[in-house]
Coordinates of C-alpha atoms and ligand atoms in Angstrom, one line a residue:
M1 CA 0.0 0.0 0.0
E2 CA 1.3 3.5 -0.9
K3 CA 2.3 5.6 2.1
L4 CA 0.8 9.0 2.6
K5 CA 3.3 11.7 1.3
I6 CA 4.3 14.8 3.2
L7 CA 3.3 17.9 1.4
E8 CA 6.2 19.5 -0.4
G9 CA 6.0 22.8 1.6
R10 CA 6.1 20.9 4.9
R11 CA 9.1 18.6 4.2
G12 CA 11.3 20.6 6.6
Q13 CA 8.8 20.4 9.5
V14 CA 8.9 16.6 10.0
F15 CA 11.9 14.7 11.3
E16 CA 12.6 11.1 12.4
K17 CA 15.3 10.9 15.1
G18 CA 18.2 8.7 14.1
K19 CA 17.2 8.7 10.4
D20 CA 16.9 12.2 9.0
A21 CA 19.4 15.1 9.3
F22 CA 18.0 17.4 11.9
K23 CA 17.3 20.8 10.5
L24 CA 13.7 21.5 11.5
N25 CA 11.9 24.4 10.0
C26 CA 9.5 26.0 12.5
G27 CA 7.9 29.3 13.5
V28 CA 6.6 29.7 10.0
K29 CA 3.0 30.3 8.7
S30 CA 1.0 27.1 8.0
T31 CA 1.3 25.7 4.5
S32 CA -1.8 26.4 2.4
G33 CA -4.0 23.4 2.1
A34 CA -2.4 21.5 4.9
V35 CA -5.4 21.8 7.3
S36 CA -3.2 22.8 10.2
Q37 CA -4.1 21.6 13.7
R38 CA -2.8 25.0 14.8
A39 CA -5.2 27.8 15.9
C40 CA -5.1 31.4 14.6
V41 CA -3.6 34.6 16.1
F42 CA -6.9 35.7 17.7
C43 CA -7.4 32.3 19.3
G44 CA -3.8 32.5 20.7
S45 CA -4.6 35.8 22.4
R46 CA -8.0 34.6 23.6
V47 CA -6.7 31.5 25.4
V48 CA -4.2 33.6 27.3
L49 CA -6.6 36.4 28.3
Y50 CA -9.8 34.5 28.8
P51 CA -9.0 33.3 32.4
I52 CA -9.0 37.0 33.6
T53 CA -12.4 36.4 35.2
D54 CA -13.5 40.0 36.1
A55 CA -12.8 41.5 32.7
L56 CA -15.1 41.8 29.8
H57 CA -14.0 39.9 26.7
L58 CA -15.6 41.3 23.5
V59 CA -14.8 39.8 20.2
H60 CA -15.0 42.4 17.4
G61 CA -15.7 40.3 14.3
P62 CA -18.2 37.9 12.8
I63 CA -20.0 35.6 15.1
G64 CA -18.0 32.6 14.0
C65 CA -14.8 33.9 15.7
A66 CA -16.5 34.1 19.0
A67 CA -18.3 30.8 18.6
Y68 CA -15.0 29.1 17.7
T69 CA -13.3 30.2 20.9
W70 CA -16.3 30.3 23.3
D71 CA -15.3 29.0 26.7
I72 CA -12.2 27.7 25.0
R73 CA -10.3 27.3 28.2
G74 CA -12.3 25.5 30.9
S75 CA -10.5 27.9 33.3
M76 CA -12.0 27.8 36.8
S77 CA -12.8 30.9 38.8
S78 CA -13.0 31.3 42.6
G79 CA -15.1 34.4 42.1
P80 CA -16.4 36.5 39.1
V81 CA -17.3 34.7 35.9
I82 CA -17.8 37.6 33.4
N83 CA -15.2 35.9 31.2
R84 CA -17.5 32.9 30.5
H85 CA -19.7 34.9 28.2
S86 CA -18.7 35.0 24.6
F87 CA -19.7 38.6 23.6
S88 CA -19.4 39.5 19.9
T89 CA -20.2 42.5 17.8
D90 CA -21.5 40.0 15.2
L91 CA -20.2 41.9 12.2
R92 CA -22.3 41.5 9.0
E93 CA -21.8 42.5 5.3
I94 CA -23.3 46.0 6.0
D95 CA -20.6 46.6 8.7
V96 CA -17.9 45.4 6.3
I97 CA -19.0 48.0 3.8
Y98 CA -19.6 50.9 6.2
G99 CA -17.3 50.0 9.0
G100 CA -18.0 48.5 12.4
A101 CA -16.5 51.0 14.8
E102 CA -19.9 52.5 15.8
K103 CA -21.3 49.1 16.4
L104 CA -18.3 48.2 18.6
Y105 CA -18.7 51.4 20.6
K106 CA -22.4 50.8 21.3
A107 CA -21.9 47.1 22.2
A108 CA -18.9 47.7 24.5
S109 CA -20.6 50.6 26.2
Q110 CA -23.8 48.7 27.0
L111 CA -21.8 45.6 28.2
I112 CA -19.6 47.6 30.5
D113 CA -22.7 49.3 32.0
K114 CA -24.4 46.0 32.5
H115 CA -21.6 43.8 33.8
K116 CA -19.4 46.4 35.5
P117 CA -16.1 44.7 34.7
E118 CA -12.7 45.8 36.1
A119 CA -11.3 46.1 32.5
A120 CA -12.4 45.2 29.0
F121 CA -10.5 43.4 26.2
I122 CA -11.6 44.1 22.7
Y123 CA -10.3 41.4 20.3
S124 CA -9.8 42.5 16.7
T125 CA -10.3 39.6 14.4
C126 CA -9.6 39.0 10.6
I127 CA -12.4 41.1 9.2
V128 CA -11.5 44.0 11.4
G129 CA -7.9 43.7 10.2
L130 CA -9.2 43.9 6.7
I131 CA -11.7 46.8 6.9
G132 CA -9.5 48.8 9.2
D133 CA -11.8 49.9 12.0
D134 CA -10.1 52.3 14.4
V135 CA -10.4 50.1 17.4
E136 CA -7.7 51.9 19.3
A137 CA -9.7 55.2 19.2
V138 CA -12.9 53.4 20.4
C139 CA -11.0 51.9 23.3
K140 CA -9.5 55.2 24.2
K141 CA -12.9 56.9 24.2
L142 CA -14.5 54.1 26.3
S143 CA -11.6 54.1 28.8
E144 CA -12.2 57.8 29.4
E145 CA -15.9 57.5 29.7
K146 CA -16.2 54.4 31.8
K147 CA -13.1 54.9 33.9
I148 CA -11.7 51.4 33.4
P149 CA -8.9 50.1 31.1
V150 CA -10.4 49.2 27.7
I151 CA -7.7 47.5 25.8
N152 CA -7.4 46.7 22.1
V153 CA -6.1 43.2 21.5
D154 CA -4.6 43.5 18.0
S155 CA -5.1 39.9 16.9
A156 CA -6.4 39.5 13.3
G157 CA -6.3 35.8 12.7
F158 CA -4.4 35.9 9.5
K159 CA -1.5 38.0 10.7
G160 CA 0.8 35.2 11.8
T161 CA 0.7 32.1 13.9
K162 CA -0.9 31.3 17.2
K163 CA 2.3 32.6 18.8
D164 CA 1.7 36.1 17.5
G165 CA -1.6 35.9 19.5
Y166 CA 0.3 35.1 22.6
K167 CA 2.4 38.2 22.0
A168 CA -0.7 40.4 21.5
A169 CA -2.1 39.1 24.8
C170 CA 1.2 39.8 26.6
E171 CA 1.2 43.3 25.2
S172 CA -2.3 43.8 26.5
I173 CA -1.4 42.5 30.0
A174 CA 1.6 44.7 30.0
K175 CA -0.7 47.7 29.7
L176 CA -2.2 46.8 33.1
V177 CA 1.0 45.8 34.9
G178 CA 2.5 48.7 36.8
T179 CA -0.8 50.6 37.4
G180 CA -1.6 49.2 40.9
D181 CA -0.4 49.8 44.5
I182 CA 2.4 47.4 45.5
S183 CA 3.1 48.8 49.0
M184 CA 1.6 45.8 50.8
I185 CA 3.3 43.0 48.9
A186 CA 5.4 40.5 51.0
P187 CA 9.2 40.2 50.3
Y188 CA 9.1 36.5 49.2
S189 CA 6.6 37.0 46.5
I190 CA 6.3 35.5 43.0
N191 CA 4.1 35.8 40.0
I192 CA 3.2 32.6 38.2
L193 CA 3.1 33.2 34.4
G194 CA 1.3 30.8 32.1
E195 CA -0.7 28.8 34.5
F196 CA -4.3 29.0 33.3
N197 CA -6.1 27.1 36.1
L198 CA -7.9 24.8 33.6
A199 CA -9.1 22.5 36.3
G200 CA -7.9 24.1 39.5
E201 CA -4.2 23.6 39.0
A202 CA -3.3 27.2 40.0
W203 CA -4.8 26.4 43.4
I204 CA -2.8 23.2 43.8
I205 CA 0.5 25.0 42.9
K206 CA -0.3 28.0 45.0
D207 CA -0.8 25.7 48.0
Y208 CA 2.7 24.2 47.5
Y209 CA 4.3 27.6 47.4
T210 CA 2.3 28.9 50.4
R211 CA 3.4 25.8 52.4
M212 CA 7.0 26.8 51.5
G213 CA 6.5 30.3 52.8
V214 CA 6.4 32.0 49.4
N215 CA 3.5 34.4 48.5
V216 CA 1.9 34.1 45.1
N217 CA 1.2 37.7 44.2
A218 CA -0.5 37.0 40.8
V219 CA -1.3 34.1 38.6
I220 CA -1.2 35.3 35.1
T221 CA -3.7 34.5 34.0
G222 CA -5.3 31.5 35.8
D223 CA -8.3 32.6 38.0
G224 CA -7.0 36.0 37.1
R225 CA -8.1 39.4 38.5
V226 CA -7.4 42.8 36.9
A227 CA -6.2 44.1 40.3
D228 CA -3.6 41.4 40.6
L229 CA -2.3 42.1 37.1
K230 CA -2.0 45.8 38.0
R231 CA 0.2 44.9 41.0
A232 CA 2.3 42.2 39.3
H233 CA 5.3 44.5 39.1
G234 CA 5.6 44.2 42.9
A235 CA 6.8 40.5 43.0
A236 CA 10.4 39.6 43.4
L237 CA 10.4 36.8 40.7
N238 CA 8.4 35.8 37.7
V239 CA 8.0 32.0 37.4
V240 CA 7.1 31.1 33.8
Q241 CA 5.2 27.9 33.4
C242 CA 3.9 28.1 29.8
A243 CA 7.1 29.4 28.1
G244 CA 5.5 29.7 24.7
S245 CA 2.8 32.1 25.8
M246 CA 4.4 34.0 28.6
T247 CA 8.1 34.4 28.1
Y248 CA 7.4 37.6 26.1
L249 CA 5.6 39.2 29.1
A250 CA 8.4 38.1 31.5
E251 CA 10.9 39.8 29.2
I252 CA 8.9 43.0 29.1
M253 CA 8.7 43.0 33.0
K254 CA 12.4 42.3 33.3
K255 CA 13.2 45.2 31.1
K256 CA 10.7 47.6 32.6
Y257 CA 10.7 46.6 36.3
N258 CA 13.9 44.6 36.6
I259 CA 12.1 41.4 37.7
P260 CA 14.1 38.3 36.9
F261 CA 12.3 35.2 35.6
I262 CA 12.8 31.5 35.6
R263 CA 11.2 28.8 33.4
V264 CA 9.5 25.9 35.1
S265 CA 6.9 23.2 34.4
Y266 CA 4.3 21.8 36.8
F267 CA 3.8 18.6 34.9
G268 CA 5.5 15.4 36.0
L269 CA 7.4 14.6 39.2
D270 CA 10.9 15.8 38.1
D271 CA 9.8 19.1 36.7
M272 CA 7.3 19.8 39.5
T273 CA 10.0 19.2 42.1
S274 CA 12.5 21.4 40.3
A275 CA 9.9 24.1 40.1
L276 CA 9.7 24.2 43.9
Y277 CA 13.4 24.0 44.5
D278 CA 14.3 26.5 41.8
V279 CA 12.0 29.1 43.6
A280 CA 13.6 28.2 46.9
A281 CA 17.1 28.7 45.4
F282 CA 16.1 32.1 44.3
F283 CA 15.2 33.0 47.9
E284 CA 18.5 31.5 49.2
K285 CA 18.8 34.2 51.8
N286 CA 16.0 32.4 53.6
P287 CA 17.1 28.7 53.9
E288 CA 13.9 27.8 55.6
I289 CA 12.1 28.1 52.3
N290 CA 14.3 25.3 50.9
E291 CA 13.7 23.1 54.0
R292 CA 9.9 23.6 53.7
A293 CA 10.1 22.8 49.9
G294 CA 11.7 19.5 50.9
M295 CA 8.9 18.7 53.2
V296 CA 6.3 19.5 50.6
V297 CA 8.0 17.2 48.0
K298 CA 8.3 14.4 50.5
D299 CA 4.6 14.6 51.7
E300 CA 3.3 14.8 48.2
M301 CA 5.4 12.0 46.8
D302 CA 4.5 9.7 49.7
A303 CA 0.9 10.3 49.0
I304 CA 0.9 9.4 45.3
M305 CA 3.7 6.8 44.8
P306 CA 1.7 3.6 45.7
G307 CA -1.0 4.6 43.1
L308 CA 1.6 5.6 40.5
L309 CA 3.4 2.2 40.8
R310 CA 0.2 0.3 40.2
Y311 CA -0.4 2.3 36.9
R312 CA 3.2 1.8 35.9
K313 CA 2.9 -1.9 36.2
A314 CA 0.0 -2.0 33.7
L315 CA 1.4 0.7 31.3
S316 CA 5.1 -0.4 31.0
G317 CA 6.1 -0.9 27.4
K318 CA 3.0 0.9 25.9
K319 CA 3.6 3.6 23.3
A320 CA 2.4 7.2 23.3
A321 CA 2.2 10.0 20.7
L322 CA 2.1 13.7 21.9
Y323 CA 0.8 16.7 20.0
V324 CA 0.6 19.8 22.2
G325 CA 0.6 23.6 21.9
G326 CA 4.0 24.5 23.3
A327 CA 7.1 22.3 23.1
F328 CA 8.1 23.0 26.7
K329 CA 5.0 20.9 27.9
A330 CA 6.2 18.1 25.6
F331 CA 9.5 17.7 27.6
S332 CA 7.6 17.3 30.8
L333 CA 5.2 14.9 29.3
I334 CA 8.0 12.7 27.9
K335 CA 9.5 12.5 31.3
A336 CA 6.2 11.8 33.0
L337 CA 5.5 9.0 30.5
R338 CA 8.9 7.5 31.2
V339 CA 8.0 7.4 34.9
L340 CA 5.0 5.3 33.8
G341 CA 7.4 3.0 31.7
M342 CA 6.0 4.2 28.4
D343 CA 7.8 5.1 25.1
V344 CA 7.1 8.3 23.2
V345 CA 7.1 7.5 19.5
L346 CA 5.9 11.0 18.3
A347 CA 6.3 14.4 19.8
G348 CA 4.9 17.5 18.1
S349 CA 3.9 21.0 18.9
Q350 CA 2.0 24.0 17.4
T351 CA 4.4 26.7 18.4
G352 CA 7.9 25.3 19.2
N353 CA 11.0 27.3 18.3
K354 CA 14.4 26.0 17.1
E355 CA 15.8 25.6 20.6
D356 CA 12.7 23.7 21.8
Y357 CA 13.0 21.3 18.9
E358 CA 16.8 20.8 19.5
D359 CA 15.9 19.9 23.1
L360 CA 13.2 17.6 22.0
K361 CA 15.7 15.9 19.7
K362 CA 18.0 15.3 22.7
I363 CA 15.3 13.9 24.9
C364 CA 13.5 11.6 22.4
D365 CA 14.6 8.1 21.6
D366 CA 15.8 7.0 18.2
G367 CA 12.9 6.4 15.8
A368 CA 10.7 9.0 17.4
I369 CA 9.0 11.5 15.0
I370 CA 9.4 15.2 15.8
I371 CA 6.9 17.3 14.1
D372 CA 6.0 21.0 13.8
D373 CA 2.5 22.4 13.0
A374 CA 1.2 19.0 12.1
N375 CA -2.0 18.2 10.1
P376 CA -4.4 15.3 10.7
Q377 CA -3.1 13.2 7.9
E378 CA 0.5 13.4 9.1
L379 CA -0.5 12.6 12.7
S380 CA -2.6 9.7 11.5
R381 CA 0.2 8.3 9.4
Y382 CA 2.9 8.4 12.0
I383 CA 0.7 7.3 14.9
T384 CA -0.3 4.2 12.8
E385 CA 3.3 3.5 11.6
K386 CA 4.7 3.8 15.1
K387 CA 1.9 1.7 16.6
A388 CA 1.1 4.2 19.4
D389 CA -1.4 3.1 22.0
V390 CA -2.5 6.5 23.0
L391 CA -2.5 10.1 21.6
I392 CA -2.1 12.9 24.1
G393 CA -3.3 16.2 22.8
G394 CA -6.1 18.7 22.7
V395 CA -9.7 18.7 21.5
K396 CA -8.8 18.9 17.8
E397 CA -6.7 15.7 18.1
R398 CA -9.4 13.6 19.8
P399 CA -11.2 12.5 16.6
I400 CA -7.9 11.6 15.0
A401 CA -7.2 9.1 17.8
Y402 CA -10.6 7.6 17.8
K403 CA -10.7 7.2 14.0
I404 CA -7.5 5.3 14.1
G405 CA -8.8 3.2 17.0
I406 CA -6.4 4.2 19.8
G407 CA -6.8 5.8 23.2
F408 CA -6.8 9.6 23.8
C409 CA -5.8 11.7 26.7
D410 CA -6.9 15.4 26.8
H411 CA -3.9 17.5 28.0
N412 CA -5.2 20.8 26.8
H413 CA -7.8 23.6 27.4
E414 CA -10.9 21.5 27.8
R415 CA -10.1 19.0 30.4
K416 CA -11.8 19.0 33.8
I417 CA -9.3 17.0 35.8
P418 CA -6.1 18.8 37.2
L419 CA -3.0 17.3 35.6
A420 CA -0.4 19.6 37.2
G421 CA 1.5 19.0 40.5
Y422 CA 1.9 15.7 42.3
A423 CA -1.8 15.0 42.6
G424 CA -2.1 15.9 38.9
M425 CA 0.6 13.4 38.0
L426 CA -1.5 10.7 39.6
N427 CA -4.6 11.9 37.7
F428 CA -2.6 11.9 34.5
A429 CA -1.4 8.3 35.0
G430 CA -5.0 7.4 35.8
E431 CA -6.3 9.1 32.6
V432 CA -3.7 7.4 30.4
Y433 CA -4.4 4.0 32.1
S434 CA -8.1 4.3 31.6
S435 CA -7.7 5.2 28.0
V436 CA -5.0 2.7 27.0
M437 CA -6.4 -0.2 28.9
S438 CA -10.1 0.3 28.1
P439 CA -11.7 -3.0 27.0
V440 CA -13.3 -1.1 24.1
W441 CA -10.1 -1.5 22.1
K442 CA -10.6 -5.2 22.0
L443 CA -13.8 -4.6 20.0
V444 CA -12.3 -2.3 17.3
L445 CA -10.0 -2.9 14.4
R446 CA -7.3 -0.2 14.2
N447 CA -7.4 1.8 10.9
D448 CA -4.5 2.8 8.8
T449 CA -4.3 6.4 7.4
F450 CA -6.5 5.5 4.4
G451 CA -9.3 4.1 6.6
Q452 CA -8.5 0.4 5.8
K453 CA -8.8 -2.0 8.7
R454 CA -5.4 -3.1 10.0
S455 CA -5.4 -5.3 13.1
R456 CA -6.7 -5.6 16.6
P457 CA -4.3 -4.2 19.2
Ligands
SF4_1 S1 -9.8 35.6 13.6 FE1 -9.8 35.0 11.5 S2 -8.8 32.9 11.4 FE2 -9.4 33.4 13.6 S3 -11.4 32.5 13.9 FE3 -11.8 34.6 13.2 S4 -11.9 34.5 11.0 FE4 -11.0 32.6 11.7

């Protein structure tokens, strides 16, 4: 049977370790016709800003943009939930012809009066980028009239990649940072950047740091509040969890407020432990923080190890494929899957950069596929060829796994179970176990990339 060919324009974005010369092309716009799994610039900005719960999020564009990203992050809130609405100006043909600025002004004005948010984010989507509404002027007028920050998120979908949306979101947050009172912030304070509290993870991580004696000043943007963002420049350290989305903001804050930053990950045992000890090392003048970090690690590990070992016994030797947003998460997942005795046969990302992929190459075993900005056909082909038992990805990858006839684990925006921290590692192992070992796979024939039946697992 003929193998599915890689599109000519994508040849540089797929690599097999140990076989191909590694010179991965990344950070480029998606190839036309490739049906990328990657989201647009607007979506990138929305996923970062959406968890700011007491802000108004108004999508200036056709209704489809708002529907596509409605409730895109299942981010949990401990208070306000204004963010859960998907407000849109619902631009029509008549607005495209005559301009939509007036419609935007009226919609935003009414919504601010009704919901009384602490700030408003106005997302400019593709159509607005094309017709050229002066969104900046509308935001300025509304800020003056309503006495709250009204911020234009310049995020027309066609302007670049999802990563450009992250950048637009960071620029929007940077407009709030530095405008609040920092006089009461404790000396051992950190901001967590790029933790979105999808299923309550921010609360788990905050609890670890609090037990260490470290104050979490702001989580940007999980369970976010405008007031916390305004005071974020008062922290001693920025701890960047999602490097792809938040390094840019950390760099802005370093330049503007001289706040250093470190990169961490809260997924998997090794990286979670390093995240606690790295923060303790930063506050080395207070050795008690390091001691308390050790206690947190011991207590948490003791609690999960028996369960983890049971899952490991069942999953050892099984194969996993990963396709995630940022490459930094892929490193943690590879390590976490190794703890479970599993092999990673494919690792891909939507927004990795050259250094990320170099690091992925080092950490992956020979024969593993490394892939940038994949499309469904490529994922199907390599998952089938490499005989993966489970695909770990986001909502767009779920149908791919089920069509092939393998397990799926949601490690993205839509999940409802916390996967970060020590308790999260146990949940992750449980999710993978349930999916891989489900008896349903005994009843299905696995498909190849052309839909022909192959074999039972
Ligand atoms: S911003 Fe553009 S690419 Fe993104 S959802 Fe809207 S129309 Fe589609």
